[in-house]
Amino acid sequence: MVERRERARRTTMNDVARVAGVSSASVSYALTGAPGVSDELRERIRAIANELGYRPSLVAQGLKTGRARSIGLLLADISNPFYTEIAASAVAAAGDEGYEVLISHVGLGQDTDGDDDGEREAARLAAVARAHIDRYTSGLMLTSLLASDRPLLEELRRTHVPVVQLYRRVPGEPSDWVGIDDHAAAADVMNHLIATGRRHIVVLGGQRSSYASTARATGFVDTLRAAGLQPANPDQGLWAGISRRSGYERAHELFAGDTRIDAVACGNDLIALGVLDACRDAGRAVPDDVAVTGIDDMSFASVGPLQLTTVTVPREQIGRRGVQLLLRRIDGNSGPPVEEVLPHRLRVRDTA
Amino acid sequence: MVERRERARRTTMNDVARVAGVSSASVSYALTGAPGVSDELRERIRAIANELGYRPSLVAQGLKTGRARSIGLLLADISNPFYTEIAASAVAAAGDEGYEVLISHVGLGQDTDGDDDGEREAARLAAVARAHIDRYTSGLMLTSLLASDRPLLEELRRTHVPVVQLYRRVPGEPSDWVGIDDHAAAADVMNHLIATGRRHIVVLGGQRSSYASTARATGFVDTLRAAGLQPANPDQGLWAGISRRSGYERAHELFAGDTRIDAVACGNDLIALGVLDACRDAGRAVPDDVAVTGIDDMSFASVGPLQLTTVTVPREQIGRRGVQLLLRRIDGNSGPPVEEVLPHRLRVRDTA
DNA sequence: GTGAAAGCGCTAACAC
DNA sequence: GTGTTAGCGCTTTCAC
């Protein structure tokens, strides 16, 4: 497939220079605000550029400077509203600083078993990251990290591409991160479940190779153990893909095999919504027969009759802080990695 | 804010050429598959490029060719799941053809009154579109069009930037479009409402300056009139921002002023979810006291106890066809504009 | 079949 | 204070 159609020629810096009767260098100085031209000339050049509808080519600029003045935001799955809410705030924050946020949908994390080793997923994430790097992105915001992404992170570090990890992270990775205390968040949920009398509690943790997921799963299980309980499902059954479908399918099986289950603690809201679907199908009343909980508190976790009990997280702040941290790195700050733990809060609604 | 940190030098085509002992031109031929090198040389160059971890600079390529091999997808509001579902399929379709989809969140359409003339919104959309153009995007997919965006569309046409309109469109605009028959979709919903005995029906249409919204509003009203009925709200009250909050606020007012309302027909699902929130607040039982309907059938319109009656639309196909049409244009096809009307279907669930 | 060289539009030395 | 110039990394004519 070859691109044929020719584009109308853009107005270039040379065009402006010619009309103004100056060199392109002066135009560059005048427009970027660099010293080197008189105020008077600067004004004249600005006026002409404006009149000609001149807009600098970010591509030429990028080739010259090595930076595109854009931030790449890589979302595992753009149809997970939790991440798009983070994205919206990141866009706003970056815009204030003159950066464009270019969002990519990586298409990950939806496997039903949540149990793959992440090889294929890592390859796909790396490919998308490179697509941004080859366009000279100024920096990358990553949300979909698995343990298997460590080589990619190392590659990014070697090539000095600024990176911030949002929410999820690869442990031990020396780049900035902003998120919540996953273990504590899960513990809060589990304590609530136990306090309200649940005893046959299933844990549906998320992806086995995701640090956030394992931290949550551990938080669930530790809390159960501390109360002298066990997950109602076997250890190998703790994992699920990060998707509604996965939550649905896992719950569906589980319900078929065990009628005593009285609660399902899910690693995130999306999984919990799938469990709710399964409850409806199986005719299990929520919360009377079975309690269901999530983590994230994405906006669609509470709509009209749907009122999921979950953990609320400062999404707006995650996006905003993430951009701030990244911009510091883009500006050359090379201090030690920042790990910012934001507050979370249990939100008891109608499902538990 | 200045970008300071220097990036590790990338492996360039010249590096490959030097190691292979050939000119950079030969490397270019070898790697792009162009004729001009022997099969043997081609293989040798490929091997060296591989070994060196060479990746072509898309920026340099872009500067030379005028195209970045990327498609810009501009979403009015990235937290509207309906559009992100379209986005996911567009990404998949474009990836098959070697194009990267870069998604932007424009941040539009959420005004509560849905009544602004779109001046500010048009300016914001134009700014985002230019951010893509200045990066030499191969083409643009637009989803958030209002009547006031016509100047932007004209600018794009003048500068030969291929464009496809998804779902929404500016009437009379000679660019490709793929969507549904909005008027008919609204009529289907309204007929259902009337057939099930509703008589005091409120219409909450969406943005006044959106063609899709007005087509739907007209579909609602025409169908009411044909049945000898009127909207239960005044004409000026027909409009709402494309958001849950807006749906909530409008319904909240409406419920306070009129207790006979027995149905709310909404221009899209998001608005309908807001209305459902308001019903819950006001203690109105759905569907017994009041019926609520949407259009779009985004995935979160039906979760567990939440089962919105709406119109389902082939989202996957919209994204895929949109990419196909755009790629044709990028490849230089200049045939007459294509308008592709995809099938919709009323989906009766629990709210009406 | 292969290489030299021009140039895409811009920035940043450096010279004047 | 202003202009000249050398690239950034690639594609593409044009010679050989």
XYZ file of C-alpha atoms (C1' of nucleotides) in Angstrom:
736
model
C 0.000 0.000 0.000
C 1.672 3.161 -1.180
C 0.616 6.675 -0.331
C 0.171 8.531 -3.554
C -2.016 11.570 -3.202
C 0.046 14.673 -2.895
C -0.665 17.042 -0.121
C -1.042 20.773 -0.724
C 2.259 22.326 0.177
C 2.278 23.802 3.650
C 3.470 27.274 4.354
C 7.028 26.844 5.596
C 9.376 28.926 7.599
C 11.146 29.818 4.380
C 7.958 31.215 2.947
C 7.627 33.468 5.951
C 11.286 34.443 5.690
C 10.943 35.311 2.044
C 7.914 37.519 2.564
C 9.521 39.215 5.536
C 12.768 39.619 3.627
C 14.775 37.974 6.379
C 16.484 34.641 6.878
C 14.719 31.589 8.167
C 16.904 31.782 11.244
C 15.400 35.110 12.191
C 11.969 33.652 11.741
C 12.886 30.801 14.041
C 14.185 33.208 16.676
C 11.193 35.463 16.373
C 8.662 32.683 16.688
C 10.268 30.644 19.449
C 10.904 33.717 21.537
C 14.647 33.173 21.452
C 16.869 36.246 21.682
C 18.559 37.386 18.520
C 15.987 39.631 16.876
C 14.774 43.118 17.737
C 11.330 43.406 19.237
C 10.265 45.284 16.198
C 11.393 42.611 13.758
C 9.895 39.941 15.966
C 6.520 41.616 15.778
C 6.691 42.051 12.047
C 7.612 38.415 11.527
C 4.882 37.238 13.857
C 2.333 39.249 11.967
C 3.436 37.844 8.631
C 3.512 34.281 9.924
C 0.039 34.749 11.218
C -1.232 36.223 8.024
C 0.269 33.398 6.000
C -1.296 30.860 8.339
C 2.108 29.460 9.083
C 2.284 26.538 11.481
C 5.640 25.002 12.269
C 6.153 21.427 11.140
C 6.448 19.374 14.281
C 8.012 16.687 12.163
C 10.880 18.862 10.996
C 11.198 20.214 14.498
C 11.253 16.696 15.830
C 13.869 15.530 13.383
C 16.064 18.396 14.402
C 15.584 18.253 18.144
C 14.887 14.570 18.617
C 11.643 15.300 20.443
C 8.083 15.521 19.220
C 6.565 17.409 22.144
C 4.098 14.617 22.614
C 3.465 12.160 25.393
C 2.454 8.620 24.601
C -0.154 7.117 26.892
C -0.404 3.371 26.445
C -3.640 1.833 27.660
C -3.937 -1.905 28.018
C -7.556 -1.720 26.998
C -9.164 1.510 25.979
C -12.596 0.125 26.767
C -11.787 -0.043 30.477
C -13.341 3.225 31.695
C -11.141 3.378 34.727
C -8.128 4.046 32.546
C -9.895 6.416 30.240
C -10.810 8.536 33.232
C -7.141 8.723 34.105
C -6.437 9.541 30.484
C -8.816 12.476 30.424
C -7.069 14.134 33.332
C -3.646 13.433 31.857
C -4.676 15.131 28.634
C -5.785 18.206 30.507
C -2.619 18.384 32.576
C -0.324 17.918 29.588
C -2.205 20.450 27.508
C -1.453 23.096 30.095
C 2.241 22.508 29.439
C 1.994 22.493 25.672
C 2.240 18.760 25.237
C -0.078 16.624 23.193
C -1.091 13.284 24.665
C -1.346 10.572 22.040
C -3.196 7.561 23.341
C -2.726 4.018 22.139
C -4.958 1.053 22.695
C -2.655 -1.889 23.208
C -5.408 -4.497 23.443
C -4.263 -6.531 26.399
C -5.242 -8.250 29.590
C -8.491 -9.731 28.457
C -7.507 -13.384 28.403
C -9.999 -15.484 30.202
C -7.548 -17.414 32.262
C -5.410 -14.461 33.295
C -2.756 -17.056 33.449
C -0.521 -16.640 30.454
C 3.081 -15.817 31.083
C 2.745 -12.560 29.250
C 5.158 -13.321 26.420
C 2.755 -12.407 23.697
C 1.399 -9.482 25.622
C 4.891 -8.167 26.251
C 5.651 -8.322 22.544
C 2.551 -6.392 21.689
C 3.205 -3.709 24.298
C 6.792 -3.361 23.114
C 5.622 -2.930 19.540
C 3.274 -0.125 20.500
C 5.922 1.534 22.647
C 8.338 1.447 19.711
C 5.751 2.955 17.432
C 5.804 5.951 19.752
C 9.559 6.010 20.142
C 10.088 5.865 16.396
C 7.956 8.990 16.261
C 10.262 10.623 18.813
C 7.787 10.785 21.655
C 8.968 12.976 24.515
C 7.963 10.395 27.085
C 5.737 7.434 27.800
C 3.041 6.743 30.354
C 2.494 3.046 30.877
C -0.531 1.510 32.518
C -0.482 -2.083 31.472
C 2.675 -3.513 32.889
C 3.342 -7.141 33.651
C 6.429 -8.733 35.097
C 7.337 -9.836 31.582
C 7.628 -6.223 30.513
C 10.865 -5.748 32.398
C 13.026 -6.069 29.246
C 11.026 -3.312 27.609
C 11.488 -1.064 30.616
C 15.205 -1.723 30.478
C 15.309 -0.886 26.809
C 13.534 2.373 27.512
C 15.962 3.215 30.256
C 18.965 2.411 28.063
C 17.676 4.673 25.334
C 16.802 7.402 27.846
C 13.128 7.521 27.074
C 11.425 9.078 30.107
C 8.792 6.787 31.551
C 6.202 6.899 34.278
C 4.261 3.877 35.447
C 0.633 4.507 36.287
C -1.223 2.390 38.764
C 0.353 -0.893 37.751
C 4.084 -1.329 37.955
C 6.984 -3.682 37.620
C 8.518 -4.042 41.065
C 12.066 -2.869 41.466
C 11.895 -0.889 38.270
C 13.671 2.426 38.834
C 11.195 4.707 37.119
C 8.576 6.978 38.592
C 5.299 5.457 39.616
C 2.006 6.721 40.927
C -0.717 4.454 42.269
C -2.318 3.163 45.426
C -1.480 0.664 48.162
C -3.003 -2.363 46.481
C -2.485 -4.738 49.354
C -4.190 -2.410 51.817
C -7.050 -1.686 49.434
C -7.775 -5.394 49.076
C -7.498 -5.864 52.818
C -10.062 -3.125 53.418
C -12.513 -4.843 51.128
C -11.950 -8.237 52.665
C -12.332 -6.946 56.193
C -15.666 -5.494 55.238
C -16.771 -8.796 53.749
C -15.757 -10.687 56.851
C -17.267 -8.113 59.201
C -20.596 -8.430 57.426
C -20.667 -12.167 58.000
C -19.382 -13.663 54.758
C -17.513 -16.916 55.216
C -17.323 -18.677 51.847
C -15.465 -16.053 49.926
C -14.125 -16.526 46.438
C -11.139 -14.470 45.334
C -10.870 -13.464 41.665
C -7.591 -11.677 41.516
C -6.724 -10.490 38.040
C -3.639 -11.332 36.020
C -1.111 -13.497 37.773
C 1.820 -11.642 36.261
C 0.582 -8.193 37.191
C 2.110 -6.781 40.318
C -1.017 -4.834 41.218
C -3.105 -7.963 40.798
C -0.878 -10.129 42.928
C -0.660 -7.445 45.605
C -4.437 -7.338 45.708
C -4.790 -11.101 45.695
C -2.308 -11.303 48.517
C -4.174 -8.604 50.402
C -7.367 -10.614 50.057
C -5.816 -13.892 51.105
C -3.714 -12.517 53.963
C -6.756 -10.902 55.460
C -8.768 -14.080 55.134
C -6.019 -16.069 56.827
C -5.730 -13.541 59.617
C -9.398 -14.232 60.318
C -8.820 -17.954 60.244
C -10.431 -18.352 56.821
C -9.411 -19.553 53.365
C -10.471 -18.534 49.872
C -13.390 -20.693 48.793
C -11.623 -21.351 45.508
C -8.325 -23.211 45.102
C -5.084 -21.291 44.700
C -4.817 -21.911 40.982
C -8.298 -20.498 40.611
C -7.344 -17.124 42.004
C -6.577 -15.555 38.639
C -8.732 -14.034 35.962
C -8.324 -11.859 32.887
C -8.954 -8.167 33.442
C -12.318 -8.179 31.734
C -16.007 -8.568 32.258
C -16.109 -11.666 30.146
C -13.454 -13.285 32.245
C -15.242 -12.400 35.494
C -18.440 -13.765 34.057
C -16.958 -17.042 32.958
C -15.052 -17.668 36.161
C -18.056 -16.899 38.322
C -20.260 -19.002 36.119
C -18.076 -22.075 36.677
C -17.663 -21.387 40.334
C -21.372 -20.981 40.972
C -22.087 -24.207 39.155
C -19.697 -26.124 41.365
C -20.344 -24.667 44.793
C -23.607 -23.424 46.190
C -22.196 -22.211 49.474
C -20.252 -19.300 47.996
C -21.517 -16.161 49.683
C -19.068 -13.569 48.388
C -16.786 -12.841 45.444
C -13.907 -10.430 46.006
C -12.655 -9.188 42.654
C -9.338 -7.644 41.704
C -11.035 -4.824 39.872
C -14.399 -3.428 38.914
C -14.492 -4.882 35.429
C -14.196 -8.409 36.782
C -16.825 -7.610 39.394
C -19.271 -6.441 36.745
C -18.824 -9.755 34.978
C -19.554 -11.546 38.232
C -22.708 -9.488 38.577
C -23.728 -10.643 35.116
C -23.177 -14.236 36.220
C -25.224 -13.700 39.379
C -28.092 -12.455 37.313
C -27.843 -15.462 35.023
C -27.571 -17.912 37.885
C -30.411 -16.303 39.774
C -28.274 -15.496 42.783
C -29.510 -12.431 44.623
C -26.938 -9.722 45.327
C -26.112 -9.067 48.098
C -28.485 -11.446 49.889
C -27.147 -14.694 48.433
C -23.757 -13.465 47.388
C -21.778 -10.291 47.920
C -19.669 -8.870 45.099
C -16.893 -6.300 45.376
C -14.511 -4.542 43.021
C -11.578 -2.180 43.222
C -11.144 1.069 41.186
C -14.567 2.702 41.431
C -14.782 3.504 37.768
C -17.774 5.662 36.974
C -19.841 2.834 35.517
C -19.567 0.869 38.735
C -22.492 2.905 40.051
C -25.354 3.633 37.714
C -28.985 3.663 38.737
C -29.763 0.191 40.066
C -26.148 -0.918 39.702
C -24.286 0.102 42.856
C -21.062 -1.797 43.252
C -19.230 -1.868 46.552
C -15.641 -1.100 45.695
C -12.556 0.928 46.562
C -12.413 4.438 45.259
C -9.186 5.817 43.912
C -8.179 9.383 42.968
C -8.187 8.861 39.218
C -7.982 12.508 38.380
C -4.882 12.828 40.527
C -3.202 9.771 39.062
C -3.340 11.253 35.588
C -2.301 14.705 36.680
C 0.582 13.626 38.900
C 1.728 11.153 36.308
C 2.078 13.929 33.773
C 3.898 16.154 36.241
C 6.395 13.461 37.101
C 6.958 12.633 33.460
C 7.453 16.263 32.501
C 10.114 16.631 35.182
C 11.989 13.751 33.625
C 11.543 15.119 30.142
C 13.057 18.339 31.430
C 16.109 16.447 32.454
C 15.572 15.768 36.138
C 17.468 12.626 36.998
C 16.803 12.315 40.715
C 15.925 8.994 42.320
C 12.682 7.351 41.222
C 9.555 8.712 42.834
C 6.922 6.335 44.145
C 3.743 8.135 44.934
C 1.112 6.239 46.895
C -2.255 7.952 46.663
C -5.031 7.454 49.200
C -7.856 4.999 48.562
C -11.140 4.527 50.401
C -13.579 1.672 50.748
C -16.897 2.599 49.229
C -19.733 0.493 50.515
C -22.710 0.550 48.210
C -25.327 -2.092 47.491
C -23.495 -5.234 46.461
C -21.755 -6.061 49.736
C 10.072 24.516 29.613
C 13.003 23.318 27.552
C 13.866 19.734 26.753
C 17.410 19.171 27.816
C 18.247 15.535 28.371
C 20.004 14.067 25.391
C 18.782 10.832 23.992
C 21.124 7.972 23.229
C 21.836 8.110 19.531
C 19.682 5.744 17.543
C 21.086 3.375 15.006
C 20.562 5.084 11.670
C 20.425 3.946 8.134
C 23.930 5.296 7.686
C 25.197 3.061 10.451
C 23.764 0.084 8.655
C 25.221 1.286 5.359
C 28.650 1.722 6.869
C 28.727 -1.748 8.391
C 27.449 -3.304 5.199
C 29.923 -1.316 3.151
C 27.212 0.070 0.885
C 25.444 3.388 0.415
C 22.443 4.418 2.432
C 20.429 4.306 -0.753
C 21.015 0.592 -1.053
C 19.916 0.136 2.516
C 16.735 2.018 1.771
C 16.060 -0.132 -1.283
C 16.815 -3.313 0.573
C 14.612 -2.553 3.525
C 11.604 -1.082 1.772
C 11.548 -3.919 -0.730
C 12.107 -1.526 -3.625
C 13.919 -2.891 -6.683
C 17.479 -1.798 -7.152
C 19.481 -4.286 -5.152
C 20.301 -7.933 -5.753
C 18.504 -10.463 -3.619
C 21.787 -11.400 -2.119
C 22.696 -7.873 -1.050
C 19.177 -7.342 0.211
C 19.474 -10.293 2.494
C 22.840 -9.260 3.782
C 21.638 -5.741 4.537
C 18.531 -7.056 6.231
C 20.624 -9.268 8.454
C 22.919 -6.430 9.461
C 20.035 -4.057 10.115
C 18.483 -6.670 12.294
C 21.632 -7.354 14.185
C 22.193 -3.670 14.801
C 18.630 -3.318 16.039
C 17.980 -0.734 13.366
C 14.531 0.819 13.273
C 13.753 3.456 10.690
C 12.991 6.902 12.022
C 9.371 7.560 11.220
C 10.078 11.223 11.758
C 12.738 11.391 9.076
C 10.569 9.250 6.855
C 7.676 11.569 7.548
C 9.646 14.685 6.774
C 10.694 13.206 3.478
C 7.392 11.733 2.379
C 4.966 14.085 4.084
C 3.184 11.184 5.786
C 3.633 9.637 9.200
C 1.839 6.349 8.569
C -0.472 7.086 11.428
C -4.178 7.678 11.675
C -5.535 10.203 14.116
C -8.734 9.217 15.860
C -10.337 12.161 17.599
C -12.784 11.258 20.331
C -15.067 13.890 21.787
C -14.834 12.234 25.157
C -12.639 9.268 25.765
C -14.675 8.276 28.794
C -17.701 7.510 26.635
C -17.354 3.726 26.235
C -19.364 3.640 23.067
C -16.619 5.459 21.227
C -13.827 3.527 22.821
C -15.391 0.335 21.564
C -15.308 1.763 18.074
C -11.724 2.796 18.722
C -10.631 -0.687 19.688
C -11.855 -2.132 16.414
C -10.310 0.700 14.421
C -6.951 0.017 16.027
C -7.146 -3.629 15.075
C -8.150 -2.883 11.498
C -5.447 -0.264 11.002
C -2.780 -2.445 12.550
C -3.433 -5.067 9.882
C -2.452 -2.469 7.288
C 0.633 -1.234 9.076
C -0.893 1.963 10.379
C -0.743 3.162 13.947
C -3.886 4.722 15.370
C -3.144 7.641 17.657
C -6.140 8.580 19.719
C -6.876 12.008 21.113
C -9.302 12.971 23.803
C -10.798 16.265 22.708
C -12.868 16.795 25.836
C -16.161 17.888 24.362
C -19.898 17.600 24.480
C -20.365 17.474 28.188
C -21.992 20.846 28.676
C -25.077 20.571 30.752
C -27.312 22.588 28.538
C -26.185 21.028 25.272
C -27.145 24.341 23.934
C -23.992 26.245 23.146
C -23.417 27.201 19.584
C -20.247 25.170 19.488
C -17.805 28.040 18.927
C -15.525 27.062 21.753
C -15.918 23.392 21.043
C -15.066 23.937 17.400
C -11.910 25.790 18.360
C -10.805 22.980 20.606
C -11.475 20.300 18.009
C -9.612 22.298 15.397
C -6.625 22.642 17.716
C -6.451 18.908 18.266
C -6.864 18.208 14.567
C -3.984 20.575 13.797
C -1.808 18.872 16.373
C -2.210 15.732 14.294
C -1.763 17.481 10.963
C 1.390 19.207 12.135
C 2.698 15.722 12.852
C 1.861 14.723 9.284
C -0.919 12.303 10.114
C -1.936 10.182 7.154
C -5.607 10.760 7.855
C -8.168 11.668 10.449
C -11.186 9.901 11.880
C -13.637 12.308 13.437
C -16.401 11.371 15.823
C -17.371 14.563 17.514
C -18.655 16.793 14.802
C -21.015 19.661 15.213
C -22.434 21.985 12.615
C -19.896 24.569 13.734
C -17.073 22.302 12.628
C -17.766 22.928 8.971
C -14.888 25.416 8.607
C -12.503 22.820 9.969
C -13.760 20.232 7.526
C -13.252 22.717 4.719
C -9.733 23.428 5.851
C -9.001 19.715 5.876
C -10.367 19.329 2.401
C -8.368 22.294 1.093
C -5.189 20.841 2.506
C -6.039 17.372 1.207
C -6.057 15.660 4.568
C -8.119 12.485 4.153
C -11.030 12.399 6.568
C -13.755 10.004 7.538
C -16.671 10.929 9.745
C -17.759 8.263 12.190
C -21.298 8.076 13.452
C -21.809 11.800 13.720
C -21.466 13.989 10.695
C -21.830 17.425 9.254
C -24.588 17.270 6.664
C -23.610 18.025 3.117
C -19.948 17.555 3.890
C -18.362 15.664 0.985
C -16.261 13.248 2.975
C -16.833 9.588 3.727
C -19.130 8.732 6.561
C -20.218 5.586 8.309
C -23.014 5.443 10.843
C -26.650 4.517 11.305
C -30.040 5.906 10.357
C -30.508 8.077 13.411
C -34.023 9.156 12.614
C -35.202 5.592 12.170
C -33.415 4.422 15.310
C -35.175 7.053 17.376
C -38.488 6.224 15.739
C -38.072 2.554 16.639
C -37.556 3.456 20.258
C -40.469 5.833 20.362
C -42.820 3.366 18.724
C -41.936 0.870 21.384
C -42.623 3.389 24.113
C -45.994 4.285 22.635
C -46.904 0.661 21.993
C -46.258 -0.159 25.628
C -48.669 2.491 26.789
C -46.494 5.479 27.599
C -48.176 8.809 27.019
C -46.263 11.469 28.909
C -42.941 11.089 27.234
C -39.991 13.384 27.744
C -37.410 13.731 24.981
C -33.790 14.407 25.937
C -32.071 14.745 22.638
C -28.386 15.526 22.968
C -26.549 18.495 21.544
C -28.622 20.852 19.460
C -25.817 21.456 17.001
C -25.050 17.793 16.409
C -26.609 16.358 13.323
C -26.982 12.922 14.846
C -28.669 14.420 17.886
C -31.117 16.489 15.913
C -31.906 13.565 13.651
C -32.705 11.495 16.697
C -34.694 14.239 18.350
C -36.660 14.668 15.154
C -37.206 10.927 14.973
C -38.605 10.981 18.478
C -40.866 13.948 17.916
C -42.102 12.943 14.467
C -43.138 9.570 15.808
C -44.923 11.132 18.743
C -46.792 13.500 16.455
C -47.771 10.661 14.137
C -49.410 9.062 17.161
C -51.197 12.289 18.032
C -48.863 13.001 20.957
C -46.402 15.691 21.970
C -43.189 15.620 23.959
C -43.966 16.189 27.636
C -41.214 18.789 27.772
C -41.164 22.071 25.860
C -39.201 22.393 22.632
C -36.371 24.345 24.201
C -35.999 21.591 26.752
C -35.251 18.946 24.159
C -31.475 19.319 24.386
C -28.889 17.998 26.768
C -25.124 17.623 26.975
C -23.804 14.222 25.913
C -23.070 13.112 29.439
C -24.447 11.307 32.433
C -24.295 14.419 34.515
C -26.347 16.313 32.005
C -28.939 13.527 31.815
C -29.108 13.461 35.568
C -29.591 17.185 35.953
C -32.195 17.495 33.241
C -34.203 14.569 34.573
C -33.891 15.869 38.084
C -35.516 19.190 37.137
C -38.119 17.545 34.986
C -39.176 15.097 37.691
C -39.483 17.896 40.208
C -41.867 19.823 37.974
C -44.085 17.114 36.539
C -45.241 13.978 38.224
C -47.059 12.564 35.231
C -43.947 11.832 33.200
C -43.990 8.139 32.424
C -41.069 7.852 30.009
C -37.785 9.517 29.065
C -36.435 8.917 25.579
C -32.739 9.790 25.492
C -30.497 10.651 22.580
C -27.858 8.246 23.759
C -27.007 5.759 26.477
C -24.896 8.091 28.535
C -27.752 10.504 28.974
C -30.047 7.596 29.789
C -27.725 6.368 32.519
C -27.866 9.817 34.074
C -31.640 9.675 33.956
C -31.518 6.319 35.694
C -29.422 7.925 38.421
C -32.074 10.607 38.777
C -34.841 8.008 38.957
C -33.052 6.313 41.779
C -32.662 9.610 43.607
C -36.254 10.626 43.063
C -37.554 7.238 44.051
C -39.209 6.620 40.712
C -39.415 2.942 39.888
C -38.101 1.901 36.480
C -39.900 0.827 34.389
C -43.104 0.812 36.452
C -43.296 4.553 37.121
C -41.125 5.709 34.299
C -39.533 4.066 31.287
C -36.020 5.067 30.196
C -34.379 4.393 26.852
C -31.031 5.094 25.238
C -29.386 4.697 21.854
C -25.954 3.131 21.178
C -25.977 0.013 23.358
C -22.564 0.576 24.788
C -21.388 -2.363 26.834
C -22.027 -0.705 30.187
C -25.668 -0.179 29.315
C -26.303 -3.736 30.458
C -24.548 -4.953 33.576
C -26.099 -7.214 36.171
C -29.150 -5.383 37.508
C -28.699 -2.528 35.044
C -30.444 -3.471 31.807
C -31.119 -0.493 29.619
C -33.541 -0.685 26.733
C -31.709 0.876 23.818
C -30.767 0.571 20.166
C -27.840 -1.612 19.340
C -25.374 -0.538 16.718
C -22.546 -2.461 15.007
C -19.685 -0.702 16.778
C -17.073 -3.139 15.635
C -18.098 -2.573 12.043
C -18.122 1.197 12.338
C -14.489 1.216 13.402
C -13.417 -1.319 10.826
C -15.249 0.203 7.884
C -14.128 3.651 8.900
C -10.516 2.581 8.672
C -11.080 0.898 5.330
C -12.683 3.967 3.841
C -9.960 6.223 5.197
C -7.203 3.988 3.873
C -8.737 4.106 0.411
C -8.529 7.871 0.513
C -5.015 7.819 1.855
C -4.134 5.633 -1.084
C -5.355 8.321 -3.374
C -8.882 7.229 -4.235
C -10.849 10.348 -5.052
C -14.214 8.900 -5.927
C -17.449 10.447 -4.691
C -18.028 10.477 -0.941
C -19.289 7.230 0.506
C -22.127 7.246 3.009
C -22.484 3.935 4.679
C -25.606 3.355 6.720
C -25.189 0.375 9.015
C -28.108 -1.583 10.456
C -29.406 -0.892 13.951
C -31.823 -2.883 16.078
C -34.073 -2.033 18.986
C -32.996 -3.908 22.065
C -35.716 -4.207 24.639
C -34.357 -4.945 28.073
C -35.637 -3.975 31.486
C -36.045 -0.223 31.514
C -38.849 0.127 28.985
C 22.904 -3.368 -9.745
C 24.810 0.328 -7.069
C 26.184 4.968 -5.336
C 26.220 10.186 -5.064
C 23.700 13.845 -3.862
C 19.776 16.852 -3.231
C 16.428 18.161 -0.146
C 12.043 17.569 3.175
C 11.556 22.074 7.220
C 13.593 23.190 10.960
C 17.317 24.644 14.768
C 21.631 26.202 16.427
C 26.325 27.251 15.848
C 28.942 30.537 14.019
C 30.204 34.570 11.309
C 29.540 39.178 10.268
C 21.059 42.274 15.750
C 20.947 39.489 11.655
C 22.262 36.086 8.102
C 24.754 31.767 6.530
C 25.169 27.204 6.963
C 25.405 22.539 8.467
C 23.008 18.929 9.505
C 18.776 15.793 11.833
C 17.650 10.581 8.902
C 15.479 9.405 5.299
C 13.836 8.796 0.001
C 14.592 9.378 -4.673
C 16.253 11.025 -8.896
C 20.086 10.528 -11.746
C 24.735 8.820 -13.076
C 27.556 5.264 -13.622
